[in-house]
Amino acid sequence: IVLVIASIGMYMVIKVRKASDPLGIVHELITVFSTGSVIFAGLLLNGIDPGDIGKAGSFDWLWISSFGVILAHTLQCPVQVMRTYSKHLALDESETDATLQQVLESEAGRHALVSYLATEFSVENFYFYDAVNRFKARYDTMTMLEVKKEATKIAATFVEPGSILEINVSHHARRTALEAVQSGKAIPALVFDEAQAQVRALMLNDSFSR
């Protein structure tokens, strides 16, 4: 069983070690696998007991497991801090924006971002950004009536003052979107673009950077 688990762990590490890792999940997986490997080595040596030194009381092979776990966890914190600090110094705004895009395009990344935004009481930013993207993606397949209905729903939920998930955007962006939705004319696909750009900037420069 241990060998099967170790084999699966090795396969996962090999598969994901070169993948894009904006959330640091790959590094966490490698740390867990490395710690598990040390524990496995200690257990294996304890069972084999080369030279019978364990039986003779000269050495406790399980000490390797305990020492390995302690060492891994002791090194993990400063290594992660140094890694994060180095990435922070290396990233300019365009690279940070690309990283945010990677998170938004990943199911796991989106879930993690929503969970964090919820702790900051700003989850409406993600929901609005996502709703506008879905609106633009479906725009060409909807009738004008469906476009009007969908745009009105987004405006009522996120843009109108006092709405249940009101977003924090400029007066000009709010007024532009509401006037376009309420004008009675054909609503363009980019009706929420100014507001969406401001919301994206908020997520990028505020919540995501933290």
JSON list of C-alpha atoms in Angstrom, two decimals:
[
{"chain": "A", "resi": 1, "resn": "ILE", "atom": "CA", "xyz": [0.00, 0.00, 0.00]},
{"chain": "A", "resi": 2, "resn": "VAL", "atom": "CA", "xyz": [2.81, 2.38, 0.93]},
{"chain": "A", "resi": 3, "resn": "LEU", "atom": "CA", "xyz": [4.61, 1.67, -2.35]},
{"chain": "A", "resi": 4, "resn": "VAL", "atom": "CA", "xyz": [1.41, 2.32, -4.33]},
{"chain": "A", "resi": 5, "resn": "ILE", "atom": "CA", "xyz": [0.85, 5.64, -2.54]},
{"chain": "A", "resi": 6, "resn": "ALA", "atom": "CA", "xyz": [4.49, 6.61, -3.09]},
{"chain": "A", "resi": 7, "resn": "SER", "atom": "CA", "xyz": [4.24, 5.74, -6.79]},
{"chain": "A", "resi": 8, "resn": "ILE", "atom": "CA", "xyz": [1.09, 7.85, -7.18]},
{"chain": "A", "resi": 9, "resn": "GLY", "atom": "CA", "xyz": [2.78, 10.74, -5.38]},
{"chain": "A", "resi": 10, "resn": "MET", "atom": "CA", "xyz": [5.84, 10.55, -7.61]},
{"chain": "A", "resi": 11, "resn": "TYR", "atom": "CA", "xyz": [3.66, 10.46, -10.73]},
{"chain": "A", "resi": 12, "resn": "MET", "atom": "CA", "xyz": [1.73, 13.55, -9.57]},
{"chain": "A", "resi": 13, "resn": "VAL", "atom": "CA", "xyz": [4.93, 15.47, -8.81]},
{"chain": "A", "resi": 14, "resn": "ILE", "atom": "CA", "xyz": [6.42, 14.62, -12.22]},
{"chain": "A", "resi": 15, "resn": "LYS", "atom": "CA", "xyz": [3.20, 15.64, -14.01]},
{"chain": "A", "resi": 16, "resn": "VAL", "atom": "CA", "xyz": [2.70, 18.98, -12.30]},
{"chain": "A", "resi": 17, "resn": "ARG", "atom": "CA", "xyz": [6.20, 20.19, -11.40]},
{"chain": "A", "resi": 18, "resn": "LYS", "atom": "CA", "xyz": [6.55, 22.23, -14.62]},
{"chain": "A", "resi": 19, "resn": "ALA", "atom": "CA", "xyz": [2.95, 23.40, -14.72]},
{"chain": "A", "resi": 20, "resn": "SER", "atom": "CA", "xyz": [1.88, 26.99, -14.12]},
{"chain": "A", "resi": 21, "resn": "ASP", "atom": "CA", "xyz": [1.51, 27.34, -10.36]},
{"chain": "A", "resi": 22, "resn": "PRO", "atom": "CA", "xyz": [0.05, 30.75, -9.41]},
{"chain": "A", "resi": 23, "resn": "LEU", "atom": "CA", "xyz": [-1.29, 29.46, -6.09]},
{"chain": "A", "resi": 24, "resn": "GLY", "atom": "CA", "xyz": [1.82, 27.52, -5.01]},
{"chain": "A", "resi": 25, "resn": "ILE", "atom": "CA", "xyz": [-0.08, 24.22, -4.99]},
{"chain": "A", "resi": 26, "resn": "VAL", "atom": "CA", "xyz": [2.72, 22.36, -6.82]},
{"chain": "A", "resi": 27, "resn": "HIS", "atom": "CA", "xyz": [5.30, 23.42, -4.25]},
{"chain": "A", "resi": 28, "resn": "GLU", "atom": "CA", "xyz": [3.03, 22.34, -1.42]},
{"chain": "A", "resi": 29, "resn": "LEU", "atom": "CA", "xyz": [2.54, 18.96, -3.10]},
{"chain": "A", "resi": 30, "resn": "ILE", "atom": "CA", "xyz": [6.30, 18.51, -3.50]},
{"chain": "A", "resi": 31, "resn": "THR", "atom": "CA", "xyz": [6.80, 19.36, 0.18]},
{"chain": "A", "resi": 32, "resn": "VAL", "atom": "CA", "xyz": [4.20, 16.80, 1.25]},
{"chain": "A", "resi": 33, "resn": "PHE", "atom": "CA", "xyz": [5.65, 14.13, -1.02]},
{"chain": "A", "resi": 34, "resn": "SER", "atom": "CA", "xyz": [9.20, 14.82, 0.19]},
{"chain": "A", "resi": 35, "resn": "THR", "atom": "CA", "xyz": [8.12, 14.56, 3.82]},
{"chain": "A", "resi": 36, "resn": "GLY", "atom": "CA", "xyz": [6.25, 11.33, 3.06]},
{"chain": "A", "resi": 37, "resn": "SER", "atom": "CA", "xyz": [9.31, 9.91, 1.33]},
{"chain": "A", "resi": 38, "resn": "VAL", "atom": "CA", "xyz": [11.46, 10.54, 4.41]},
{"chain": "A", "resi": 39, "resn": "ILE", "atom": "CA", "xyz": [8.88, 8.85, 6.64]},
{"chain": "A", "resi": 40, "resn": "PHE", "atom": "CA", "xyz": [8.69, 5.90, 4.25]},
{"chain": "A", "resi": 41, "resn": "ALA", "atom": "CA", "xyz": [12.50, 5.60, 4.20]},
{"chain": "A", "resi": 42, "resn": "GLY", "atom": "CA", "xyz": [12.61, 5.51, 7.99]},
{"chain": "A", "resi": 43, "resn": "LEU", "atom": "CA", "xyz": [9.89, 2.88, 8.20]},
{"chain": "A", "resi": 44, "resn": "LEU", "atom": "CA", "xyz": [11.58, 0.78, 5.51]},
{"chain": "A", "resi": 45, "resn": "LEU", "atom": "CA", "xyz": [14.97, 0.92, 7.19]},
{"chain": "A", "resi": 46, "resn": "ASN", "atom": "CA", "xyz": [13.37, 0.13, 10.54]},
{"chain": "A", "resi": 47, "resn": "GLY", "atom": "CA", "xyz": [11.78, -2.98, 9.01]},
{"chain": "A", "resi": 48, "resn": "ILE", "atom": "CA", "xyz": [14.94, -4.14, 7.23]},
{"chain": "A", "resi": 49, "resn": "ASP", "atom": "CA", "xyz": [17.33, -3.05, 10.02]},
{"chain": "A", "resi": 50, "resn": "PRO", "atom": "CA", "xyz": [20.61, -3.30, 8.04]},
{"chain": "A", "resi": 51, "resn": "GLY", "atom": "CA", "xyz": [23.37, -4.76, 10.17]},
{"chain": "A", "resi": 52, "resn": "ASP", "atom": "CA", "xyz": [20.89, -5.45, 12.97]},
{"chain": "A", "resi": 53, "resn": "ILE", "atom": "CA", "xyz": [21.99, -2.22, 14.61]},
{"chain": "A", "resi": 54, "resn": "GLY", "atom": "CA", "xyz": [18.41, -1.47, 15.56]},
{"chain": "A", "resi": 55, "resn": "LYS", "atom": "CA", "xyz": [18.07, -4.77, 17.41]},
{"chain": "A", "resi": 56, "resn": "ALA", "atom": "CA", "xyz": [21.41, -4.17, 19.10]},
{"chain": "A", "resi": 57, "resn": "GLY", "atom": "CA", "xyz": [20.11, -0.85, 20.36]},
{"chain": "A", "resi": 58, "resn": "SER", "atom": "CA", "xyz": [22.87, 1.10, 18.58]},
{"chain": "A", "resi": 59, "resn": "PHE", "atom": "CA", "xyz": [20.51, 3.21, 16.43]},
{"chain": "A", "resi": 60, "resn": "ASP", "atom": "CA", "xyz": [16.78, 3.87, 16.07]},
{"chain": "A", "resi": 61, "resn": "TRP", "atom": "CA", "xyz": [15.88, 3.99, 12.39]},
{"chain": "A", "resi": 62, "resn": "LEU", "atom": "CA", "xyz": [12.57, 5.73, 13.15]},
{"chain": "A", "resi": 63, "resn": "TRP", "atom": "CA", "xyz": [14.60, 8.73, 14.27]},
{"chain": "A", "resi": 64, "resn": "ILE", "atom": "CA", "xyz": [15.20, 9.41, 10.56]},
{"chain": "A", "resi": 65, "resn": "SER", "atom": "CA", "xyz": [11.44, 9.82, 10.02]},
{"chain": "A", "resi": 66, "resn": "SER", "atom": "CA", "xyz": [10.99, 12.18, 12.95]},
{"chain": "A", "resi": 67, "resn": "PHE", "atom": "CA", "xyz": [14.04, 14.24, 12.04]},
{"chain": "A", "resi": 68, "resn": "GLY", "atom": "CA", "xyz": [13.00, 14.41, 8.39]},
{"chain": "A", "resi": 69, "resn": "VAL", "atom": "CA", "xyz": [9.50, 15.69, 9.20]},
{"chain": "A", "resi": 70, "resn": "ILE", "atom": "CA", "xyz": [10.82, 18.30, 11.62]},
{"chain": "A", "resi": 71, "resn": "LEU", "atom": "CA", "xyz": [13.47, 19.44, 9.13]},
{"chain": "A", "resi": 72, "resn": "ALA", "atom": "CA", "xyz": [10.96, 19.68, 6.25]},
{"chain": "A", "resi": 73, "resn": "HIS", "atom": "CA", "xyz": [8.53, 21.78, 8.25]},
{"chain": "A", "resi": 74, "resn": "THR", "atom": "CA", "xyz": [11.33, 23.94, 9.69]},
{"chain": "A", "resi": 75, "resn": "LEU", "atom": "CA", "xyz": [12.65, 24.76, 6.22]},
{"chain": "A", "resi": 76, "resn": "GLN", "atom": "CA", "xyz": [9.25, 25.14, 4.56]},
{"chain": "A", "resi": 77, "resn": "CYS", "atom": "CA", "xyz": [8.31, 28.49, 6.13]},
{"chain": "A", "resi": 78, "resn": "PRO", "atom": "CA", "xyz": [11.48, 30.49, 5.33]},
{"chain": "A", "resi": 79, "resn": "VAL", "atom": "CA", "xyz": [11.71, 28.91, 1.87]},
{"chain": "A", "resi": 80, "resn": "GLN", "atom": "CA", "xyz": [8.11, 29.89, 1.06]},
{"chain": "A", "resi": 81, "resn": "VAL", "atom": "CA", "xyz": [8.65, 33.40, 2.42]},
{"chain": "A", "resi": 82, "resn": "MET", "atom": "CA", "xyz": [11.82, 33.82, 0.33]},
{"chain": "A", "resi": 83, "resn": "ARG", "atom": "CA", "xyz": [10.07, 32.45, -2.74]},
{"chain": "A", "resi": 84, "resn": "THR", "atom": "CA", "xyz": [7.11, 34.80, -2.35]},
{"chain": "A", "resi": 85, "resn": "TYR", "atom": "CA", "xyz": [9.39, 37.78, -1.69]},
{"chain": "A", "resi": 86, "resn": "SER", "atom": "CA", "xyz": [11.52, 36.98, -4.75]},
{"chain": "A", "resi": 87, "resn": "LYS", "atom": "CA", "xyz": [8.42, 36.68, -6.96]},
{"chain": "A", "resi": 88, "resn": "HIS", "atom": "CA", "xyz": [7.11, 39.97, -5.59]},
{"chain": "A", "resi": 89, "resn": "LEU", "atom": "CA", "xyz": [10.35, 41.75, -6.52]},
{"chain": "A", "resi": 90, "resn": "ALA", "atom": "CA", "xyz": [10.46, 40.13, -9.96]},
{"chain": "A", "resi": 91, "resn": "LEU", "atom": "CA", "xyz": [6.87, 40.72, -11.01]},
{"chain": "A", "resi": 92, "resn": "ASP", "atom": "CA", "xyz": [5.86, 43.91, -12.73]},
{"chain": "A", "resi": 93, "resn": "GLU", "atom": "CA", "xyz": [2.20, 44.86, -13.21]},
{"chain": "A", "resi": 94, "resn": "SER", "atom": "CA", "xyz": [1.81, 43.09, -16.57]},
{"chain": "A", "resi": 95, "resn": "GLU", "atom": "CA", "xyz": [3.17, 39.81, -15.13]},
{"chain": "A", "resi": 96, "resn": "THR", "atom": "CA", "xyz": [0.89, 40.11, -12.12]},
{"chain": "A", "resi": 97, "resn": "ASP", "atom": "CA", "xyz": [-2.05, 40.69, -14.45]},
{"chain": "A", "resi": 98, "resn": "ALA", "atom": "CA", "xyz": [-1.12, 37.56, -16.42]},
{"chain": "A", "resi": 99, "resn": "THR", "atom": "CA", "xyz": [-1.01, 35.59, -13.17]},
{"chain": "A", "resi": 100, "resn": "LEU", "atom": "CA", "xyz": [-4.47, 36.86, -12.20]},
{"chain": "A", "resi": 101, "resn": "GLN", "atom": "CA", "xyz": [-5.74, 35.76, -15.61]},
{"chain": "A", "resi": 102, "resn": "GLN", "atom": "CA", "xyz": [-4.32, 32.28, -15.00]},
{"chain": "A", "resi": 103, "resn": "VAL", "atom": "CA", "xyz": [-6.17, 32.10, -11.69]},
{"chain": "A", "resi": 104, "resn": "LEU", "atom": "CA", "xyz": [-9.42, 33.29, -13.27]},
{"chain": "A", "resi": 105, "resn": "GLU", "atom": "CA", "xyz": [-9.14, 30.62, -15.97]},
{"chain": "A", "resi": 106, "resn": "SER", "atom": "CA", "xyz": [-8.51, 27.81, -13.47]},
{"chain": "A", "resi": 107, "resn": "GLU", "atom": "CA", "xyz": [-11.40, 26.18, -11.63]},
{"chain": "A", "resi": 108, "resn": "ALA", "atom": "CA", "xyz": [-9.29, 25.66, -8.51]},
{"chain": "A", "resi": 109, "resn": "GLY", "atom": "CA", "xyz": [-7.92, 29.18, -8.79]},
{"chain": "A", "resi": 110, "resn": "ARG", "atom": "CA", "xyz": [-11.37, 30.71, -9.14]},
{"chain": "A", "resi": 111, "resn": "HIS", "atom": "CA", "xyz": [-12.58, 28.80, -6.08]},
{"chain": "A", "resi": 112, "resn": "ALA", "atom": "CA", "xyz": [-9.59, 29.95, -4.04]},
{"chain": "A", "resi": 113, "resn": "LEU", "atom": "CA", "xyz": [-10.02, 33.56, -5.15]},
{"chain": "A", "resi": 114, "resn": "VAL", "atom": "CA", "xyz": [-13.75, 33.57, -4.34]},
{"chain": "A", "resi": 115, "resn": "SER", "atom": "CA", "xyz": [-13.03, 32.09, -0.89]},
{"chain": "A", "resi": 116, "resn": "TYR", "atom": "CA", "xyz": [-10.47, 34.81, -0.18]},
{"chain": "A", "resi": 117, "resn": "LEU", "atom": "CA", "xyz": [-12.68, 37.62, -1.51]},
{"chain": "A", "resi": 118, "resn": "ALA", "atom": "CA", "xyz": [-15.46, 36.39, 0.77]},
{"chain": "A", "resi": 119, "resn": "THR", "atom": "CA", "xyz": [-13.20, 36.94, 3.79]},
{"chain": "A", "resi": 120, "resn": "GLU", "atom": "CA", "xyz": [-12.69, 40.54, 2.63]},
{"chain": "A", "resi": 121, "resn": "PHE", "atom": "CA", "xyz": [-16.40, 41.08, 1.93]},
{"chain": "A", "resi": 122, "resn": "SER", "atom": "CA", "xyz": [-15.64, 41.90, -1.72]},
{"chain": "A", "resi": 123, "resn": "VAL", "atom": "CA", "xyz": [-16.83, 38.73, -3.44]},
{"chain": "A", "resi": 124, "resn": "GLU", "atom": "CA", "xyz": [-19.22, 40.83, -5.54]},
{"chain": "A", "resi": 125, "resn": "ASN", "atom": "CA", "xyz": [-16.23, 41.89, -7.65]},
{"chain": "A", "resi": 126, "resn": "PHE", "atom": "CA", "xyz": [-15.63, 38.36, -8.88]},
{"chain": "A", "resi": 127, "resn": "TYR", "atom": "CA", "xyz": [-19.32, 37.61, -9.42]},
{"chain": "A", "resi": 128, "resn": "PHE", "atom": "CA", "xyz": [-19.78, 40.80, -11.46]},
{"chain": "A", "resi": 129, "resn": "TYR", "atom": "CA", "xyz": [-16.63, 40.15, -13.50]},
{"chain": "A", "resi": 130, "resn": "ASP", "atom": "CA", "xyz": [-17.76, 36.60, -14.21]},
{"chain": "A", "resi": 131, "resn": "ALA", "atom": "CA", "xyz": [-21.33, 37.62, -15.04]},
{"chain": "A", "resi": 132, "resn": "VAL", "atom": "CA", "xyz": [-20.12, 40.21, -17.58]},
{"chain": "A", "resi": 133, "resn": "ASN", "atom": "CA", "xyz": [-17.80, 37.67, -19.21]},
{"chain": "A", "resi": 134, "resn": "ARG", "atom": "CA", "xyz": [-20.68, 35.21, -19.57]},
{"chain": "A", "resi": 135, "resn": "PHE", "atom": "CA", "xyz": [-22.90, 37.98, -20.94]},
{"chain": "A", "resi": 136, "resn": "LYS", "atom": "CA", "xyz": [-20.34, 38.89, -23.62]},
{"chain": "A", "resi": 137, "resn": "ALA", "atom": "CA", "xyz": [-19.71, 35.23, -24.49]},
{"chain": "A", "resi": 138, "resn": "ARG", "atom": "CA", "xyz": [-23.44, 34.61, -25.07]},
{"chain": "A", "resi": 139, "resn": "TYR", "atom": "CA", "xyz": [-24.20, 37.98, -26.67]},
{"chain": "A", "resi": 140, "resn": "ASP", "atom": "CA", "xyz": [-24.16, 36.82, -30.30]},
{"chain": "A", "resi": 141, "resn": "THR", "atom": "CA", "xyz": [-26.44, 33.86, -29.56]},
{"chain": "A", "resi": 142, "resn": "MET", "atom": "CA", "xyz": [-29.13, 35.87, -27.72]},
{"chain": "A", "resi": 143, "resn": "THR", "atom": "CA", "xyz": [-32.07, 37.80, -29.10]},
{"chain": "A", "resi": 144, "resn": "MET", "atom": "CA", "xyz": [-32.33, 41.52, -28.33]},
{"chain": "A", "resi": 145, "resn": "LEU", "atom": "CA", "xyz": [-35.01, 40.70, -25.75]},
{"chain": "A", "resi": 146, "resn": "GLU", "atom": "CA", "xyz": [-32.72, 38.20, -24.04]},
{"chain": "A", "resi": 147, "resn": "VAL", "atom": "CA", "xyz": [-29.85, 40.70, -24.12]},
{"chain": "A", "resi": 148, "resn": "LYS", "atom": "CA", "xyz": [-32.08, 43.32, -22.50]},
{"chain": "A", "resi": 149, "resn": "LYS", "atom": "CA", "xyz": [-33.22, 40.86, -19.82]},
{"chain": "A", "resi": 150, "resn": "GLU", "atom": "CA", "xyz": [-29.68, 39.70, -19.00]},
{"chain": "A", "resi": 151, "resn": "ALA", "atom": "CA", "xyz": [-28.19, 43.20, -18.97]},
{"chain": "A", "resi": 152, "resn": "THR", "atom": "CA", "xyz": [-31.01, 44.45, -16.75]},
{"chain": "A", "resi": 153, "resn": "LYS", "atom": "CA", "xyz": [-30.41, 41.58, -14.34]},
{"chain": "A", "resi": 154, "resn": "ILE", "atom": "CA", "xyz": [-26.69, 42.36, -14.11]},
{"chain": "A", "resi": 155, "resn": "ALA", "atom": "CA", "xyz": [-27.36, 46.07, -13.61]},
{"chain": "A", "resi": 156, "resn": "ALA", "atom": "CA", "xyz": [-29.98, 45.42, -10.93]},
{"chain": "A", "resi": 157, "resn": "THR", "atom": "CA", "xyz": [-27.72, 43.01, -9.07]},
{"chain": "A", "resi": 158, "resn": "PHE", "atom": "CA", "xyz": [-24.37, 44.81, -9.25]},
{"chain": "A", "resi": 159, "resn": "VAL", "atom": "CA", "xyz": [-24.54, 48.33, -10.72]},
{"chain": "A", "resi": 160, "resn": "GLU", "atom": "CA", "xyz": [-27.62, 50.12, -9.41]},
{"chain": "A", "resi": 161, "resn": "PRO", "atom": "CA", "xyz": [-27.05, 52.10, -6.19]},
{"chain": "A", "resi": 162, "resn": "GLY", "atom": "CA", "xyz": [-28.13, 50.03, -3.20]},
{"chain": "A", "resi": 163, "resn": "SER", "atom": "CA", "xyz": [-28.21, 46.78, -5.19]},
{"chain": "A", "resi": 164, "resn": "ILE", "atom": "CA", "xyz": [-27.69, 43.55, -3.26]},
{"chain": "A", "resi": 165, "resn": "LEU", "atom": "CA", "xyz": [-24.13, 43.06, -4.60]},
{"chain": "A", "resi": 166, "resn": "GLU", "atom": "CA", "xyz": [-23.27, 46.66, -5.46]},
{"chain": "A", "resi": 167, "resn": "ILE", "atom": "CA", "xyz": [-19.78, 47.04, -6.90]},
{"chain": "A", "resi": 168, "resn": "ASN", "atom": "CA", "xyz": [-17.44, 49.91, -6.12]},
{"chain": "A", "resi": 169, "resn": "VAL", "atom": "CA", "xyz": [-16.91, 51.75, -9.42]},
{"chain": "A", "resi": 170, "resn": "SER", "atom": "CA", "xyz": [-16.72, 55.38, -10.49]},
{"chain": "A", "resi": 171, "resn": "HIS", "atom": "CA", "xyz": [-19.82, 57.49, -10.95]},
{"chain": "A", "resi": 172, "resn": "HIS", "atom": "CA", "xyz": [-19.08, 57.76, -14.66]},
{"chain": "A", "resi": 173, "resn": "ALA", "atom": "CA", "xyz": [-18.80, 53.98, -15.15]},
{"chain": "A", "resi": 174, "resn": "ARG", "atom": "CA", "xyz": [-22.01, 53.39, -13.19]},
{"chain": "A", "resi": 175, "resn": "ARG", "atom": "CA", "xyz": [-23.96, 56.08, -15.04]},
{"chain": "A", "resi": 176, "resn": "THR", "atom": "CA", "xyz": [-22.70, 54.95, -18.47]},
{"chain": "A", "resi": 177, "resn": "ALA", "atom": "CA", "xyz": [-23.80, 51.36, -17.88]},
{"chain": "A", "resi": 178, "resn": "LEU", "atom": "CA", "xyz": [-27.19, 52.24, -16.40]},
{"chain": "A", "resi": 179, "resn": "GLU", "atom": "CA", "xyz": [-28.02, 54.75, -19.14]},
{"chain": "A", "resi": 180, "resn": "ALA", "atom": "CA", "xyz": [-27.20, 52.20, -21.83]},
{"chain": "A", "resi": 181, "resn": "VAL", "atom": "CA", "xyz": [-29.33, 49.51, -20.18]},
{"chain": "A", "resi": 182, "resn": "GLN", "atom": "CA", "xyz": [-32.27, 51.82, -19.49]},
{"chain": "A", "resi": 183, "resn": "SER", "atom": "CA", "xyz": [-32.18, 53.81, -22.76]},
{"chain": "A", "resi": 184, "resn": "GLY", "atom": "CA", "xyz": [-34.58, 51.54, -24.66]},
{"chain": "A", "resi": 185, "resn": "LYS", "atom": "CA", "xyz": [-32.08, 51.26, -27.50]},
{"chain": "A", "resi": 186, "resn": "ALA", "atom": "CA", "xyz": [-30.08, 48.18, -28.54]},
{"chain": "A", "resi": 187, "resn": "ILE", "atom": "CA", "xyz": [-27.65, 47.26, -25.76]},
{"chain": "A", "resi": 188, "resn": "PRO", "atom": "CA", "xyz": [-24.06, 46.73, -26.98]},
{"chain": "A", "resi": 189, "resn": "ALA", "atom": "CA", "xyz": [-21.97, 43.76, -25.86]},
{"chain": "A", "resi": 190, "resn": "LEU", "atom": "CA", "xyz": [-19.46, 46.11, -24.23]},
{"chain": "A", "resi": 191, "resn": "VAL", "atom": "CA", "xyz": [-22.04, 47.92, -22.11]},
{"chain": "A", "resi": 192, "resn": "PHE", "atom": "CA", "xyz": [-20.32, 46.96, -18.83]},
{"chain": "A", "resi": 193, "resn": "ASP", "atom": "CA", "xyz": [-16.72, 47.16, -20.05]},
{"chain": "A", "resi": 194, "resn": "GLU", "atom": "CA", "xyz": [-15.71, 50.31, -18.18]},
{"chain": "A", "resi": 195, "resn": "ALA", "atom": "CA", "xyz": [-17.12, 49.01, -14.91]},
{"chain": "A", "resi": 196, "resn": "GLN", "atom": "CA", "xyz": [-15.59, 45.59, -15.51]},
{"chain": "A", "resi": 197, "resn": "ALA", "atom": "CA", "xyz": [-12.14, 47.09, -16.13]},
{"chain": "A", "resi": 198, "resn": "GLN", "atom": "CA", "xyz": [-12.35, 48.99, -12.83]},
{"chain": "A", "resi": 199, "resn": "VAL", "atom": "CA", "xyz": [-13.45, 45.87, -10.95]},
{"chain": "A", "resi": 200, "resn": "ARG", "atom": "CA", "xyz": [-10.61, 43.88, -12.49]},
{"chain": "A", "resi": 201, "resn": "ALA", "atom": "CA", "xyz": [-8.15, 46.58, -11.42]},
{"chain": "A", "resi": 202, "resn": "LEU", "atom": "CA", "xyz": [-9.53, 46.38, -7.87]},
{"chain": "A", "resi": 203, "resn": "MET", "atom": "CA", "xyz": [-9.04, 42.62, -7.76]},
{"chain": "A", "resi": 204, "resn": "LEU", "atom": "CA", "xyz": [-5.58, 42.85, -9.30]},
{"chain": "A", "resi": 205, "resn": "ASN", "atom": "CA", "xyz": [-4.12, 45.70, -7.25]},
{"chain": "A", "resi": 206, "resn": "ASP", "atom": "CA", "xyz": [-5.97, 45.11, -3.99]},
{"chain": "A", "resi": 207, "resn": "SER", "atom": "CA", "xyz": [-7.24, 41.64, -3.11]},
{"chain": "A", "resi": 208, "resn": "PHE", "atom": "CA", "xyz": [-5.09, 39.54, -5.47]},
{"chain": "A", "resi": 209, "resn": "SER", "atom": "CA", "xyz": [-1.83, 41.28, -4.48]},
{"chain": "A", "resi": 210, "resn": "ARG", "atom": "CA", "xyz": [-2.54, 40.43, -0.83]}
]
